[in-house]
């Protein structure tokens, strides 16, 4: 179990809590509690009440919805340093998606009462949350745009670009190697396509020199991916 000091240091590396003062992060760390989930375990379901938000310490969480026809669409994977479950906690509504542990997951949980106490004593927390939610909206817009307007290889190119830049934000190399520790089925859910179509698109990306696959490790050619993704 992480100590309060370790949680404070971990919070400093996250997009939501990183911009806050260390004293605020230390207070937040004191309000959090550790929870673990097994692979395949449901963390919360769509339409559940939202009583807390989560920060991923280790593992990967699938955020998805299930259509009336039984088709699953994955919005994102929340991995180490990611926050999820914040929307329903903030607005008092119901959960808008399912959250499922892809593998063994460890999280730090912040309850709604604890968050309200933080807002009352630290107004700058609200500013940080607003900036964070604006980023969420931008990401959602880009994901919808990619699914609506781009072929599968373009969506995959955007996914690899985002993953590479998140893993090495200050790296200006022409090639960046990342570890994509997910199955093709999980990848298919993220880009809104079937597994066979994703497999074919991956082969096209590799044939074009945009990626090189070595097990779960993917070497990304940034310029080639940008051309395919339409972001060059």
Short mmCIF file of C-alpha atoms in Angstrom, two decimals:
data_model
loop_
_atom_site.label_atom_id
_atom_site.label_comp_id
_atom_site.label_asym_id
_atom_site.label_seq_id
_atom_site.Cartn_x
_atom_site.Cartn_y
_atom_site.Cartn_z
CA UNK A 1 0.00 0.00 0.00
CA UNK A 2 1.30 3.44 -0.92
CA UNK A 3 2.18 5.86 1.87
CA UNK A 4 0.67 9.34 1.92
CA UNK A 5 3.98 10.81 0.74
CA UNK A 6 4.16 8.30 -2.12
CA UNK A 7 0.59 9.15 -3.17
CA UNK A 8 1.47 12.86 -3.07
CA UNK A 9 4.42 12.23 -5.39
CA UNK A 10 2.28 10.09 -7.67
CA UNK A 11 -0.39 12.82 -7.89
CA UNK A 12 2.30 15.25 -9.09
CA UNK A 13 2.75 13.14 -12.24
CA UNK A 14 -0.93 13.21 -13.24
CA UNK A 15 -2.62 15.68 -15.63
CA UNK A 16 -5.35 16.62 -13.14
CA UNK A 17 -3.41 17.01 -9.90
CA UNK A 18 0.05 17.85 -11.26
CA UNK A 19 -0.58 21.60 -11.71
CA UNK A 20 -1.74 21.98 -8.09
CA UNK A 21 0.49 23.07 -5.21
CA UNK A 22 2.26 20.30 -3.32
CA UNK A 23 0.39 21.20 -0.13
CA UNK A 24 -2.94 20.66 -1.91
CA UNK A 25 -1.75 17.34 -3.34
CA UNK A 26 -0.70 16.26 0.16
CA UNK A 27 -4.20 17.09 1.43
CA UNK A 28 -5.80 15.18 -1.46
CA UNK A 29 -3.56 12.18 -0.76
CA UNK A 30 -4.87 12.09 2.80
CA UNK A 31 -8.44 11.88 1.53
CA UNK A 32 -7.82 8.96 -0.84
CA UNK A 33 -8.19 5.27 -0.15
CA UNK A 34 -6.72 2.28 -1.98
CA UNK A 35 -8.88 -0.28 -3.82
CA UNK A 36 -7.86 -3.24 -5.99
CA UNK A 37 -9.77 -5.06 -8.74
CA UNK A 38 -9.14 -8.36 -10.47
CA UNK A 39 -8.91 -8.76 -14.25
CA UNK A 40 -12.41 -8.72 -15.75
CA UNK A 41 -14.01 -7.25 -12.63
CA UNK A 42 -16.60 -4.51 -13.08
CA UNK A 43 -15.61 -1.33 -11.26
CA UNK A 44 -18.91 0.38 -11.99
CA UNK A 45 -21.68 0.03 -14.53
CA UNK A 46 -23.53 2.47 -16.71
CA UNK A 47 -26.42 4.12 -14.80
CA UNK A 48 -24.83 3.36 -11.42
CA UNK A 49 -24.74 6.33 -9.03
CA UNK A 50 -21.45 8.19 -9.14
CA UNK A 51 -20.14 8.51 -5.60
CA UNK A 52 -16.38 8.62 -6.21
CA UNK A 53 -13.65 9.19 -8.77
CA UNK A 54 -10.60 7.00 -9.33
CA UNK A 55 -6.91 7.45 -10.04
CA UNK A 56 -5.16 4.47 -11.64
CA UNK A 57 -1.97 3.50 -9.84
CA UNK A 58 -1.33 0.36 -11.88
CA UNK A 59 -3.16 -1.74 -14.45
CA UNK A 60 -5.58 -0.77 -17.18
CA UNK A 61 -9.32 0.03 -17.09
CA UNK A 62 -11.65 -0.15 -20.10
CA UNK A 63 -14.25 2.62 -20.33
CA UNK A 64 -17.04 1.45 -22.63
CA UNK A 65 -20.73 1.27 -23.40
CA UNK A 66 -22.87 -1.60 -24.66
CA UNK A 67 -25.42 -0.89 -27.39
CA UNK A 68 -28.95 -2.37 -27.29
CA UNK A 69 -27.77 -4.77 -30.01
CA UNK A 70 -24.97 -6.01 -27.75
CA UNK A 71 -22.10 -4.21 -29.52
CA UNK A 72 -19.45 -2.82 -27.20
CA UNK A 73 -17.75 0.51 -27.93
CA UNK A 74 -14.70 1.43 -25.89
CA UNK A 75 -14.11 5.15 -25.38
CA UNK A 76 -10.68 4.81 -23.81
CA UNK A 77 -8.36 2.84 -21.61
CA UNK A 78 -7.42 4.43 -18.30
CA UNK A 79 -3.89 3.38 -17.38
CA UNK A 80 -1.33 4.50 -14.79
CA UNK A 81 -1.82 8.17 -13.91
CA UNK A 82 -5.28 8.43 -15.51
CA UNK A 83 -8.41 9.65 -13.72
CA UNK A 84 -11.82 8.18 -14.47
CA UNK A 85 -15.32 8.28 -13.01
CA UNK A 86 -15.16 12.02 -12.37
CA UNK A 87 -18.17 13.15 -14.43
CA UNK A 88 -20.95 11.47 -12.44
CA UNK A 89 -19.24 12.36 -9.18
CA UNK A 90 -19.08 16.03 -10.15
CA UNK A 91 -22.59 16.53 -11.52
CA UNK A 92 -24.44 14.11 -9.24
CA UNK A 93 -25.82 12.15 -12.20
CA UNK A 94 -25.53 8.49 -13.09
CA UNK A 95 -22.52 6.80 -14.62
CA UNK A 96 -22.41 7.31 -18.39
CA UNK A 97 -20.32 4.21 -19.18
CA UNK A 98 -19.06 0.90 -17.80
CA UNK A 99 -15.61 0.66 -16.23
CA UNK A 100 -13.98 -2.79 -16.32
CA UNK A 101 -10.54 -3.90 -15.16
CA UNK A 102 -8.66 -5.22 -18.20
CA UNK A 103 -6.01 -6.73 -15.94
CA UNK A 104 -5.22 -6.50 -12.23
CA UNK A 105 -5.88 -2.88 -11.27
CA UNK A 106 -4.90 -0.78 -8.27
CA UNK A 107 -6.55 2.62 -7.80
CA UNK A 108 -6.75 5.47 -5.34
CA UNK A 109 -10.35 6.49 -4.76
CA UNK A 110 -11.62 9.98 -3.85
CA UNK A 111 -15.18 10.12 -2.51
CA UNK A 112 -17.66 12.88 -3.30
CA UNK A 113 -17.82 14.15 0.32
CA UNK A 114 -14.01 14.32 0.43
CA UNK A 115 -13.95 16.19 -2.87
CA UNK A 116 -16.53 18.70 -1.60
CA UNK A 117 -14.35 19.35 1.45
CA UNK A 118 -11.42 20.02 -0.84
CA UNK A 119 -13.43 22.50 -2.90
CA UNK A 120 -14.51 24.36 0.22
CA UNK A 121 -10.97 24.73 1.56
CA UNK A 122 -8.98 24.88 -1.70
CA UNK A 123 -10.79 26.83 -4.47
CA UNK A 124 -7.88 26.22 -6.88
CA UNK A 125 -8.94 22.58 -7.04
CA UNK A 126 -12.04 23.70 -8.97
CA UNK A 127 -9.88 25.57 -11.50
CA UNK A 128 -7.76 22.48 -12.09
CA UNK A 129 -10.85 20.30 -12.55
CA UNK A 130 -12.32 22.74 -15.10
CA UNK A 131 -9.11 22.65 -17.15
CA UNK A 132 -9.07 18.87 -16.91
CA UNK A 133 -12.68 18.55 -18.09
CA UNK A 134 -12.04 20.91 -21.00
CA UNK A 135 -9.25 18.57 -22.06
CA UNK A 136 -11.68 15.66 -21.80
CA UNK A 137 -14.11 17.43 -24.15
CA UNK A 138 -11.35 18.11 -26.69
CA UNK A 139 -10.27 14.47 -26.58
CA UNK A 140 -13.85 13.28 -27.07
CA UNK A 141 -14.31 15.63 -30.05
CA UNK A 142 -11.15 14.29 -31.67
CA UNK A 143 -12.20 10.68 -31.09
CA UNK A 144 -15.63 11.27 -32.64
CA UNK A 145 -14.02 13.04 -35.58
CA UNK A 146 -11.63 10.15 -36.15
CA UNK A 147 -14.37 7.52 -36.07
CA UNK A 148 -16.67 9.53 -38.36
CA UNK A 149 -14.17 10.81 -40.92
CA UNK A 150 -11.13 8.55 -41.07
CA UNK A 151 -10.58 4.99 -42.32
CA UNK A 152 -9.38 2.41 -39.82
CA UNK A 153 -5.70 2.86 -40.68
CA UNK A 154 -6.11 6.60 -40.03
CA UNK A 155 -7.69 5.93 -36.64
CA UNK A 156 -4.91 3.52 -35.74
CA UNK A 157 -2.30 6.04 -36.87
CA UNK A 158 -3.84 8.65 -34.56
CA UNK A 159 -3.90 6.14 -31.70
CA UNK A 160 -0.22 5.26 -32.15
CA UNK A 161 0.75 8.92 -32.44
CA UNK A 162 -1.09 9.81 -29.24
CA UNK A 163 0.43 6.83 -27.43
CA UNK A 164 3.96 7.65 -28.60
CA UNK A 165 3.69 11.33 -27.68
CA UNK A 166 2.22 10.49 -24.27
CA UNK A 167 5.03 8.03 -23.59
CA UNK A 168 7.76 10.42 -24.74
CA UNK A 169 6.38 14.00 -24.76
CA UNK A 170 9.82 15.60 -25.06
CA UNK A 171 11.22 13.12 -27.60
CA UNK A 172 11.89 14.64 -31.02
CA UNK A 173 13.22 11.43 -32.58
CA UNK A 174 11.80 10.30 -35.89
CA UNK A 175 10.94 6.94 -34.35
CA UNK A 176 9.52 6.16 -30.93
CA UNK A 177 9.01 2.66 -29.54
CA UNK A 178 6.05 2.05 -27.22
CA UNK A 179 4.63 -1.00 -25.49
CA UNK A 180 1.01 -1.60 -26.50
CA UNK A 181 0.02 -4.14 -23.88
CA UNK A 182 -3.44 -4.89 -25.20
CA UNK A 183 -4.98 -7.47 -27.50
CA UNK A 184 -6.18 -6.69 -31.02
CA UNK A 185 -9.72 -7.14 -29.71
CA UNK A 186 -9.16 -4.35 -27.16
CA UNK A 187 -7.54 -2.19 -29.85
CA UNK A 188 -10.53 -2.80 -32.12
CA UNK A 189 -12.91 -1.59 -29.42
CA UNK A 190 -10.90 1.61 -29.03
CA UNK A 191 -10.98 2.53 -32.73
CA UNK A 192 -14.56 1.39 -33.37
CA UNK A 193 -13.83 -1.49 -35.75
CA UNK A 194 -13.85 -5.26 -35.91
CA UNK A 195 -10.77 -7.30 -35.03
CA UNK A 196 -10.23 -8.63 -38.60
CA UNK A 197 -10.35 -5.08 -40.01
CA UNK A 198 -7.89 -3.87 -37.38
CA UNK A 199 -5.56 -6.76 -38.19
CA UNK A 200 -5.67 -5.82 -41.90
CA UNK A 201 -5.10 -2.13 -41.11
CA UNK A 202 -2.11 -2.97 -38.90
CA UNK A 203 -0.62 -4.93 -41.79
CA UNK A 204 -1.10 -1.92 -44.08
CA UNK A 205 0.59 0.39 -41.58
CA UNK A 206 3.51 -2.00 -41.27
CA UNK A 207 3.82 -2.42 -45.04
CA UNK A 208 3.96 1.36 -45.45
CA UNK A 209 6.75 1.67 -42.90
CA UNK A 210 4.60 3.59 -40.42
CA UNK A 211 5.06 0.96 -37.69
CA UNK A 212 7.23 -2.05 -36.93
CA UNK A 213 5.74 -4.70 -34.68
CA UNK A 214 7.78 -6.83 -32.29
CA UNK A 215 5.33 -8.57 -29.99
CA UNK A 216 3.63 -5.90 -27.90
CA UNK A 217 6.34 -3.35 -28.75
CA UNK A 218 5.53 -1.01 -31.63
CA UNK A 219 8.15 1.23 -33.23
CA UNK A 220 6.33 4.27 -34.59
CA UNK A 221 7.60 6.32 -37.52
CA UNK A 222 6.21 9.70 -36.50
CA UNK A 223 6.27 11.37 -39.93
CA UNK A 224 4.67 8.38 -41.67
CA UNK A 225 1.95 8.14 -39.03
CA UNK A 226 1.25 11.87 -39.26
CA UNK A 227 0.79 11.57 -43.02
CA UNK A 228 -1.65 8.68 -42.63
CA UNK A 229 -3.46 10.32 -39.72
CA UNK A 230 -3.83 13.59 -41.62
CA UNK A 231 -2.09 15.60 -38.90
CA UNK A 232 1.13 16.45 -40.73
#
